[in-house]
Coordinates of C-alpha atoms in Angstrom, one line a residue:
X5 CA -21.6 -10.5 14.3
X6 CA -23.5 -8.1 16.7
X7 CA -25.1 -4.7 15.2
X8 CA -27.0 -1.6 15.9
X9 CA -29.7 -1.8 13.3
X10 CA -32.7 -0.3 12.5
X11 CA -35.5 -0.7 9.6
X12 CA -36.9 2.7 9.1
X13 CA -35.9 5.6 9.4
X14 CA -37.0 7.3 13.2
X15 CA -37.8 3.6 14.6
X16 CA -35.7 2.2 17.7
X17 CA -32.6 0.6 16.8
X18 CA -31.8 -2.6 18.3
X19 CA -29.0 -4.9 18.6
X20 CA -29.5 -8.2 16.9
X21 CA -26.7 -10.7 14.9
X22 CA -26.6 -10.1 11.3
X23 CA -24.2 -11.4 8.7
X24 CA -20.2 -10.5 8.8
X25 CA -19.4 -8.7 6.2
X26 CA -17.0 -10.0 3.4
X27 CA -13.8 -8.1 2.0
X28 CA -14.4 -6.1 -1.1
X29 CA -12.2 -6.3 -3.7
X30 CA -9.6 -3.4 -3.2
X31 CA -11.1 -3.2 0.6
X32 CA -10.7 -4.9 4.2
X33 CA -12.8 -5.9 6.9
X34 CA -11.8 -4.1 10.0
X35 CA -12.3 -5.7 13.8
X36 CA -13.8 -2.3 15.1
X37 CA -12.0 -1.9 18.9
X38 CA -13.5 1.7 18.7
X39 CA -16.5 3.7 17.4
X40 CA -17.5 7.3 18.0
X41 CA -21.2 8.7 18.6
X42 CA -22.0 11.5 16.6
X43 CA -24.8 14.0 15.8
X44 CA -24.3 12.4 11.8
X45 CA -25.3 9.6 12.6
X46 CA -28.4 11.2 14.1
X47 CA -29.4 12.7 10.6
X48 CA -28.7 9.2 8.8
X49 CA -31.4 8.0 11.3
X50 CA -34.1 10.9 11.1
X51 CA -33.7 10.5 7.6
X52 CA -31.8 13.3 6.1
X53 CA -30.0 10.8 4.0
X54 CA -30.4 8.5 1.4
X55 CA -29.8 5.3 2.7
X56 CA -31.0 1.8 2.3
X57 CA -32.8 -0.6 5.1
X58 CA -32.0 -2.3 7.2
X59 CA -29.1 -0.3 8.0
X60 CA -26.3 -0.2 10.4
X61 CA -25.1 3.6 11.7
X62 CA -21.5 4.9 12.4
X63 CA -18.9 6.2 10.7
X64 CA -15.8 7.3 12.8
X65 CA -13.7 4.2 14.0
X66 CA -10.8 2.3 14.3
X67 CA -9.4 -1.2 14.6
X68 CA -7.4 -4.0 13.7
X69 CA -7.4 -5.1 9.5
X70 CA -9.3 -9.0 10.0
X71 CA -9.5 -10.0 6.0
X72 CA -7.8 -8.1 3.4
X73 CA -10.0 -8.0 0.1
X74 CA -8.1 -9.1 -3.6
X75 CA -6.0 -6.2 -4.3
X76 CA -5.4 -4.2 -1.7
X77 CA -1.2 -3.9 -1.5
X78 CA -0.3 -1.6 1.1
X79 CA -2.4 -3.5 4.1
X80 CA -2.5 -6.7 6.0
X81 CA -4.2 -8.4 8.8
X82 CA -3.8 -7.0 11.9
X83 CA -2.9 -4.3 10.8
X84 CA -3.9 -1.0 13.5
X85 CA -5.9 1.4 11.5
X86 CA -8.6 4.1 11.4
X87 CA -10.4 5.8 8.1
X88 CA -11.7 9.3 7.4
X89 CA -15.7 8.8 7.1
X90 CA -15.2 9.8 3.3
X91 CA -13.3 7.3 1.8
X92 CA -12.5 8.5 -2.0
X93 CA -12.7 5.9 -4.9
X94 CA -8.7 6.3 -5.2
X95 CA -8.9 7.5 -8.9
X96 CA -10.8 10.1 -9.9
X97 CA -8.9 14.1 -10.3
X98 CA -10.2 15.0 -7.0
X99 CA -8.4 11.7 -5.2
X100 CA -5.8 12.4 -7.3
X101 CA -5.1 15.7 -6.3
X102 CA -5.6 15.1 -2.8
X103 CA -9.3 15.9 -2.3
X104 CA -10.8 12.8 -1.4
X105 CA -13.0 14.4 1.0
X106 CA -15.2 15.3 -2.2
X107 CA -15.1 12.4 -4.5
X108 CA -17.7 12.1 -6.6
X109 CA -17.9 8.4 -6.1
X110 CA -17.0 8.3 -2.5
X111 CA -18.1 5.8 -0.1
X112 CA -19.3 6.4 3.6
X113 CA -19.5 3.6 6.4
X114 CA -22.7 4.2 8.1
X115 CA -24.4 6.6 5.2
X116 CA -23.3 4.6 1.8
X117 CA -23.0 0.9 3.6
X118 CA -23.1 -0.5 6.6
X119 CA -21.4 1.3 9.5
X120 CA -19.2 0.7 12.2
X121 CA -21.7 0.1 15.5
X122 CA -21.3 -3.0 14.7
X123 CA -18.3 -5.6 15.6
X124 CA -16.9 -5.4 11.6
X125 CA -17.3 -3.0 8.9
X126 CA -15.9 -3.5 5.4
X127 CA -14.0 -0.5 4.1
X128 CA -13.6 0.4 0.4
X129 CA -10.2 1.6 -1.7
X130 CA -8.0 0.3 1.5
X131 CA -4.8 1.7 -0.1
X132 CA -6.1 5.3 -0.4
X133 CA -8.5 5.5 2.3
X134 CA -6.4 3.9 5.4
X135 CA -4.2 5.4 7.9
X136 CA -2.5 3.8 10.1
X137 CA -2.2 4.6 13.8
X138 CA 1.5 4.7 15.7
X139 CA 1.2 2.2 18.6
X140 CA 1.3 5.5 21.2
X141 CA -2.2 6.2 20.1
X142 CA -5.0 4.4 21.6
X143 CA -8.0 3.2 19.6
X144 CA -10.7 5.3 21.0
X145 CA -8.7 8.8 20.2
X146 CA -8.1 7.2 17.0
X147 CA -11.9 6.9 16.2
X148 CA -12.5 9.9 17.9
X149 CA -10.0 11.6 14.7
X150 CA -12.6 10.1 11.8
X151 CA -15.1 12.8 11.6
X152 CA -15.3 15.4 14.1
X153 CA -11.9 16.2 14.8
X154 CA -10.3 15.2 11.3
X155 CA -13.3 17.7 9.9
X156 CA -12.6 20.6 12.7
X157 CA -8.6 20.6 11.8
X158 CA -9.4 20.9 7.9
X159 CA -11.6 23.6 9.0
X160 CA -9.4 25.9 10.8
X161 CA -6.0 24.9 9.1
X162 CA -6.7 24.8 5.5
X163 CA -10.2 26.6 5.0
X164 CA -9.7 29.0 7.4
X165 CA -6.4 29.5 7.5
X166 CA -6.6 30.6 10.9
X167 CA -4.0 32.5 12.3
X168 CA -2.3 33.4 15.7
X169 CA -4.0 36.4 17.6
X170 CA -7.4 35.7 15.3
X171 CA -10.4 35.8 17.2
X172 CA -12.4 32.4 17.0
X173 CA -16.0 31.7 17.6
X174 CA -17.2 28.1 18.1
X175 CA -20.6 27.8 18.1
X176 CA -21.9 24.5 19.6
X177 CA -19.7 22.7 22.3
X178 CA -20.0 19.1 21.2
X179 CA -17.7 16.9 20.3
X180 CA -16.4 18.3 16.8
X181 CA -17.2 22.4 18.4
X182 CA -14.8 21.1 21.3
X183 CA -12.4 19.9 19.1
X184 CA -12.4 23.1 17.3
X185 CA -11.6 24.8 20.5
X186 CA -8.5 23.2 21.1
X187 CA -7.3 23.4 17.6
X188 CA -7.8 27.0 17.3
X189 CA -6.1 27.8 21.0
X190 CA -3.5 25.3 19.4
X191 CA -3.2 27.4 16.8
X192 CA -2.6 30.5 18.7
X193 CA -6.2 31.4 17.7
X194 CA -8.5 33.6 21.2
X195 CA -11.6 31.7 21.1
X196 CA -15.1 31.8 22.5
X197 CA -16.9 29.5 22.6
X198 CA -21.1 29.4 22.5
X199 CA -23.6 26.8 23.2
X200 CA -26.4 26.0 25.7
X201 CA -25.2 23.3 28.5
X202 CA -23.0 25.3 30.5
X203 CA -21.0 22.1 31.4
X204 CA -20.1 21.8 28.1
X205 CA -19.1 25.7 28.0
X206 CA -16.8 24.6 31.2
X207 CA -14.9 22.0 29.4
X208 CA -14.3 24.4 26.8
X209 CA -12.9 27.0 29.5
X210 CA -10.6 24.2 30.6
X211 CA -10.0 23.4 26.3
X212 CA -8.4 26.9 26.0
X213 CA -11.5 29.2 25.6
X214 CA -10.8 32.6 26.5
X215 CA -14.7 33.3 26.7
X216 CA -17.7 31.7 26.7
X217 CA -21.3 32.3 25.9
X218 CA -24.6 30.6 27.3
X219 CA -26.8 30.8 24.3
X220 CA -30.1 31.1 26.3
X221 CA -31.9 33.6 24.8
X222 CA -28.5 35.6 24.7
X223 CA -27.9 37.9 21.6
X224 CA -24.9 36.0 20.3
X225 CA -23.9 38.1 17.8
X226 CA -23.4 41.3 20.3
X227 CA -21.8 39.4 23.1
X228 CA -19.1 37.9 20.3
X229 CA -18.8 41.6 18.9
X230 CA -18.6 43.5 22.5
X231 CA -15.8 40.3 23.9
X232 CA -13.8 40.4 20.7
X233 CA -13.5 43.9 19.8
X234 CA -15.9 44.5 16.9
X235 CA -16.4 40.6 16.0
X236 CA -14.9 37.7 15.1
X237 CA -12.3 36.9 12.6
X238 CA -13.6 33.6 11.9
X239 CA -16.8 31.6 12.9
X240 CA -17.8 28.1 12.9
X241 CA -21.1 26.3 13.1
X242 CA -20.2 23.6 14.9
X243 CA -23.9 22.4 15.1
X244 CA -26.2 22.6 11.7
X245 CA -29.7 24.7 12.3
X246 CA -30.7 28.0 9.9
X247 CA -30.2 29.7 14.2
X248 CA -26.5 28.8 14.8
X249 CA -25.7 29.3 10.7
X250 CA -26.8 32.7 11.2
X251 CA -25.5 33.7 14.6
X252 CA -22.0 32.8 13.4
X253 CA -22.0 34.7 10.3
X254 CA -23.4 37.8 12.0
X255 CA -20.5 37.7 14.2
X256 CA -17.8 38.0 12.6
X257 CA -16.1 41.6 11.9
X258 CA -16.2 42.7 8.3
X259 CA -14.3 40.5 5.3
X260 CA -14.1 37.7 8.4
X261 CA -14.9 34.0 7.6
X262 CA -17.2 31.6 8.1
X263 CA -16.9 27.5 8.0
X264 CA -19.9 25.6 8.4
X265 CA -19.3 22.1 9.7
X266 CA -22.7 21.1 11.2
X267 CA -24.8 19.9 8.5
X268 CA -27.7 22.3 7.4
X269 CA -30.8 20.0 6.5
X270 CA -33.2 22.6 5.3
X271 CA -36.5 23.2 7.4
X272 CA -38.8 24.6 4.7
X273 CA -37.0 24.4 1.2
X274 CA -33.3 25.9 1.7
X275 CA -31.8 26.8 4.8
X276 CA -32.3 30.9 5.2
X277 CA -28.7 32.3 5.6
X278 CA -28.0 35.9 6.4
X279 CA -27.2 36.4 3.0
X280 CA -27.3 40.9 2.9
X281 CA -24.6 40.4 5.2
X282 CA -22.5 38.4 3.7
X283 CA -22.3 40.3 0.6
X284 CA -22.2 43.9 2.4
X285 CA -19.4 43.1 4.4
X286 CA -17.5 40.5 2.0
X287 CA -17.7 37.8 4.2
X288 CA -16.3 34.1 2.8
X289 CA -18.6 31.2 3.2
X290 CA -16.6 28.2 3.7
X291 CA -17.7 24.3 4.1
X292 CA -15.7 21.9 5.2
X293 CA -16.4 17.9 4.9
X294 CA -14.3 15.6 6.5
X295 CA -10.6 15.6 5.4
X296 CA -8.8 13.4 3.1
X297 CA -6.3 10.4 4.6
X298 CA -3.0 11.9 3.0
X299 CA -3.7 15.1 5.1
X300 CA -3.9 12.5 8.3
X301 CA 0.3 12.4 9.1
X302 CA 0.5 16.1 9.9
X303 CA -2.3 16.0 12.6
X304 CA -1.6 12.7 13.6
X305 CA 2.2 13.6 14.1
X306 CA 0.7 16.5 16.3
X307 CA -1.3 14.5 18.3
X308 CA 2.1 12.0 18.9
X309 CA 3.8 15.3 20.2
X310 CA 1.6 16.1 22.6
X311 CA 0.6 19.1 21.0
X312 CA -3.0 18.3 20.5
X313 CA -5.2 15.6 22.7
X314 CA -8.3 14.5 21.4
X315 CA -8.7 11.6 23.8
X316 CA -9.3 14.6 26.4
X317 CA -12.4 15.1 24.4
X318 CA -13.8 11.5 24.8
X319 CA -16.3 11.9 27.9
X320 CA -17.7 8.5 28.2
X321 CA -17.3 4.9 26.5
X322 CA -20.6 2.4 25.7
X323 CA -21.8 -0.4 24.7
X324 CA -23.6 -1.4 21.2
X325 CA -27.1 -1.5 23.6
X326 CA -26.7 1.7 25.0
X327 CA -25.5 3.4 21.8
X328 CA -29.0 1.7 19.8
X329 CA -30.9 3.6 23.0
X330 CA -29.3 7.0 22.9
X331 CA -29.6 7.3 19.0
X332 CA -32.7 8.4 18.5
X333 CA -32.5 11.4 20.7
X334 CA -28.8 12.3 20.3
X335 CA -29.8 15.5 18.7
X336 CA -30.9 16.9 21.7
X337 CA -28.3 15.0 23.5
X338 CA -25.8 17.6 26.0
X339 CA -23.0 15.4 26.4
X340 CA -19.9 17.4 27.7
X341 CA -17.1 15.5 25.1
X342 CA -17.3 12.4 22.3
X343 CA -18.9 9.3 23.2
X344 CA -17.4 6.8 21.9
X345 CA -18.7 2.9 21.6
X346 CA -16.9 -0.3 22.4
X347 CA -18.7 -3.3 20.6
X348 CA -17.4 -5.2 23.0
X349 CA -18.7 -4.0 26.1

């Protein structure tokens, strides 16, 4: 099959053909018809993970089931699914319970194995990790559901807890901060939203932000406080520096709180969070990290209805080449929405 793979870690990927990959037992080898581009994919590739070489990136997809692995009883091939980036192992008490999204011995295409920029990925614990997708949703909004969007829902719904009338501040405008935006005004939520390529800021306008904020060289904290009254109820860091960590916490009102969904690789030992703050004003830290496949029919019912559109998120489709050239700078990318990659373009 083809593949995105690179060596080391901050070399140029290329595309080159490497071996399909087999079925596990208890897994399947999905056909990937849809893969998103993602600023995780970014850290596995700087290096911020522990992952062997060669490797293959990618992690949000969906597909068709090719080859079902000895086991597996709920699935087939042909099959139309997608998977949450964390797939659980299916039997420890966190799977159990529901919590797969923290599984001790979870597995994660593109981090863990293999990834999905790529033709096929194999996929582990099929009957607890799968989800399938109703026929009204296309593959690419599918994919785009893996990670960012999956990850922003959990956020708001269940961590959060955001309710209607709350004020929301997104901070970062990519493709899971966008996504955030139209949860929370889904939810009833008044959002603003923050980040520093004002097209993005105008597709979150059109998302349902009642504000916005360019954050060049603005004080972020005071504009959130002097637009929403005294601060935010709830903040998210919807892009992962020690910057955007702390502008988000110090703008939210007192006992508000704060989910951090960007990951947080530390700079010099651990990240430095506004931590006097925090306790003065009984603030709740919150993380949120992906969201388990049983929590998947509610949203995905939602998105059936009408009532939330992620595919309005997707800004642009590519090819395997183009996605192995925009890697290694896709943290300082400013795309306006998701890309999402086609192996078969």
């Amino acid at each position: 099959m083809r593949a995105v793979v690179f060596d080391e870690v901050r070399t140029q990927p290329d595309v080159r053909e490497v071996a399909k990959p087999q079925a596990p037992v208890g897994g399947v080898v999905v056909k990937v018809l849809a893969t998103g581009m993602c600023r995780s994919d970014w850290h596995a590739w700087a290096g911020h993970d522990d992952i062997a070489m060669p490797h293959v990136p990618g992690h949000e997809l969906a597909g068709v089931i090719d080859a079902v692995g000895e086991g597996v009883q709920r699935w087939k091939v042909g099959d139309r699914v997608t998977v949450p980036f964390v797939c659980g192992c299916g039997a420890c008490e966190w799977c159990l319970a529901g919590d797969a999204q923290v599984c001790p011995d979870q597995q994660q295409p593109g981090f863990t194995h293999w990834g999905s920029f790529a033709e096929f990925v194999a996929l582990h614990a099929a009957d607890s990790n799968l989800v399938a997708i109703p026929e009204s949703v296309e593959f690419t909004t599918a994919a785009s559901l893996g990670c960012r969007f999956a990850t922003a829902y959990r956020a708001l719904a269940a961590r959060a807890q955001v309710k209607a009338g709350e004020w929301v501040t997104v901070i970062g405008a990519g493709g899971v901060g966008l996504s955030a935006v139209m949860i929370a005004k889904a939810m009833g939520a008044r959002v603003i939203a923050v980040d520093r390529n004002p097209e993005a800021l105008a597709v979150a306008a059109r998302l349902g932000a009642e504000h916005t904020v360019l954050a060049d060289g603005a004080d972020i904290p005071a504009a959130v406080n002097v637009l929403s009254g005294g601060g935010s109820h709830v903040a998210v860091d919807a892009v992962g520096s020690e910057q955007t960590c702390a502008d988000a916490i110090l703008s939210l009102r007192r006992r508000g709180r704060h989910v951090q969904i960007g990951l947080l690789p530390s700079v010099d030992g651990n990240p430095q969070v506004p931590m006097a703050r925090v306790i003065g004003w009984e603030l709740d830290l919150l993380g949120s990290h992906g969201m388990a496949a049983v929590d998947y029919p509610g949203m995905m019912a939602l998105i059936e209805q009408g009532a939330l559109q992620p595919q309005l998120l997707i800004e642009r489709t590519i090819g395997l080449e183009d996605a192995a050239a925009l890697l290694p700078g896709f943290d300082q990318a400013n795309p306006a929405g998701m890309t999402m990659v086609d192996p078969a373009l």
